[in-house]
Amino acid sequence: MSIIGAEDEDFENDLDPTVDDHSSHFTSIELVKSRPTHLLVFLQHVILQFDCSSLLCYLHADLFKNLSTKETKKQFVEFYNSFLDKSAVSILRVQIPHNVSFELDRTRPDLLSEEQQRKFVQDVQLAQAPEVLRQLEDFRQKRMMGMTPNAAELLEVESHYPTDRIPMEMKEKAVIIFILSPIPFIPIPLYLPHSSSPVLLSSISVDEGVLLPEGVLPGLSLSGPTPQQEEQDPRLLELEQDPPNWREHTPPDTLKDLSKKETKRQEVINELFATEHAHVRMLSVLQTVFWKPLEREELMTATELATIFPSLDEIIDMHYAFYEHLKKLRQHNFIVKAIGTTLLNRFGGTEGEWFQKLTSRFCSHQTWALEQLKMRQKKDPRFNSFILEAESRPQCRRLQLKDIIPTEMQRLTKYPLLLENIAKCTEDTLEKESIQQSAECCRKILNHVNEEVKQMENLLTLKDYQRRLDTSGLKPSNELYLEYKYLDLAQRRMIYEGPLTWRVTKEKTLEVQCVLLGDLLVLLQKQDDKMVLKCQSKSNIAVQEGKQMLSPIIKLDSAFLREVATDRKAFYVIFTWDSGAQIYELVAQSVGERKNWTDVIKMAVDELKKTGPPSDLKRGNSILTGGNPYSPTT
C-alpha cells in the first residue's frame, strides 16, 4: 500500500485537467473566442467592471482577417468611425497608436490602400492586447472567488458531455438563449466553435452572432430615441427600454414554489412578451426613421410610401395592442396565470381575419418594395445618402432597411412555435386547448400569407417576362401570331415555372423556360435579354411548304400527358388542334422534377375541365386593393 503525501497529491492535481480553477478556457483571448458562452460571459464581466472599448475594438479588428478587398474598405470606415474617430462614442473610442494617428491625420481613412488599412487595424488591435490580457487575468481571479456573472450557466456548458442528440453546439446555443432572453441586444462578432474567424455585424440571431446585452452601463443608452421621435410617438420611449424580466420581479418565495414545468411555461411566455416588445420597436423604426422622414424630406410621395410600407400604421397598432394585453397579464407578481383568451382574441375570429389581411398585404409587397428601394438608391444620390444615414442610426441597431422590412414575415413564422411551446407546459386542459387553437390560427394565417407572397412573387416574375417578351417568332404561323401577338403574361396566374429541354427532334433540342399558367403552357427561349416565343418545325420541308408547326404555346383545355418509356426524366404533352395533334417531348433536370411538372400540369388541366376557361385572368388586380404597384400604368 503506497502512501501519497500532500506534495504528491498537489502534483497529481496539476496533471488532472478536471481539477483546476475552472479558468482553463480563459488563459488566452484565442481560447475565449472559440467558445461563444465563455466569450459572452467574459464580455458581461468586462462591461460591468471595466472600460469595454479595448475588448470590443480587439474583437472587431479580427473581422479583417478574412474580408475581401471590397469588404475591407467598407468595414475599415465603420471601424474607424466606431473606435478611432474623434467624434466616436466616448465609451467605444480607443487610443490610437502614434504611427496610425500620424498617417490618418494626413489622409482620409477611405482613401488609404487596403494594405495600409489592414496594417492600421492590426496595429490598433496589438495596442489593445495588454488591456485585454489584464481583463482576462481579473476575470480568472474573480471567478475563483465566485464573483463573475452567469457562473452556473458557464459551469453547465463546461460540464456538458456532448452526444449525437445534444452536441456541444446545441448546448451552447441553448445556454446563450437562456442568458440573453430577458433583454434586447446589439450584435458583436461571434467566434463559432472550431473556427478561428468571426461571423460578421448584420442580423440579431444567436446562430450568427453572440449578442451583447444593452443597458448594462449605468446612465447609458446606445439606442435611445431622439427628442423629436419621443414627441412623435410617446410609445417609443417605453419600447427603447429593456423589457422587465419576470424572474427579477417575481418574489423569491413565489418563484421557489413553482414546479419545473410551470417555470418553463413562464419562461416561454416571457420570451413571447420580450420578442413582441422587440418586434413592435423594430416596426416603429420603419415608421419613425424611414417613412416619416422620407415624406418630410419629400424624397418619396405619400402614395409611393403607402406601396412600400402598406398598412404599416395599422400593423404597428395591432402588434402594440397585443403587447399591451400581454403586459397586463404580468401585473400580478409577473406570473401569468391564463393566456389562452388573450391569444385567441389576437389570432382567432374577426380580429385574426383582419390581422391576416393586413399582414398579407404588407408581406406580399416586400419583394417588390426591396427591389424598388434598391433601384431608387442606384438612380438617386440624395435618396441613397438618406438611406445610408438612416441605417447608421442607433435605432436600427446596425441593421439595414433590407433586413428590417422582412421582420413582419419573420415574426409570423415564430408565433406557432412559441404558442406550441406554451401549450406543452400548460397543465389546465381548457387553457391548453385555447392555446393550441391559437397556434392553429397562427399556422393558418402564416399559410395564407405565404400563399399571397408566393402569388405576388409569381406576378413579379410574369411582369419581368412580359417586359422582355418577343412574339415575332410566331409569324411563320399566321394563326398563332394573330392570336398571341398581344399576349400579356402578367394578366394571367402563374402556377409553376422552371427550365426544361424541348426535344423537337432527335437531332434538335432547345433549352426553354417553361411557364405553366392557369390555361396555358408557355415555352420561352432566352435570347440575350429577351424571352422569345418561337414556332418550331420538325423539318425544313415543313417550313417551306407552310405546314403546321409546333407552337410554343400549348392550350391546356386540349392537352394531356403521357410517359416516355425510354427516358424517366422526360414526358409527352399531346396538344390537339382542329387540324390534328402535336406531340411535345419535354425533359426535366431530374426524375423528381419531372414528377413535379406532370403533377402540376395534370392538376391545372383537371381544374380547367371543372371550372372552364378563367373568366378573370387579371390576377394582379385581384390580389391587392388600393395603391397597387403592379398596375400597367406603374
Coordinates of N, CA and C in Angstrom, one line a residue, residues 13 27 37 98 158 175 263 387 546:
N13 N -2.9 16.6 -9.0 CA -4.0 17.6 -9.3 C -3.6 18.5 -10.5
T27 N -7.4 31.4 -20.3 CA -6.0 31.7 -20.3 C -5.5 32.5 -21.4
T37 N -20.2 30.9 -25.3 CA -20.7 31.1 -24.0 C -19.7 31.8 -23.1
H98 N 0.7 55.9 -32.2 CA 1.3 57.1 -32.8 C 1.4 57.0 -34.3
E158 N -19.5 23.8 -19.4 CA -18.2 23.2 -19.3 C -18.4 21.7 -18.8
V175 N -27.9 27.6 -23.9 CA -27.5 28.4 -22.7 C -27.4 29.9 -23.1
T263 N -42.3 26.7 -14.3 CA -41.2 27.6 -14.6 C -40.9 27.8 -16.0
I387 N -30.8 57.0 -47.1 CA -31.0 55.7 -46.6 C -29.7 55.2 -45.8
G546 N -45.1 25.4 -95.7 CA -46.2 26.1 -94.9 C -47.0 25.2 -94.1

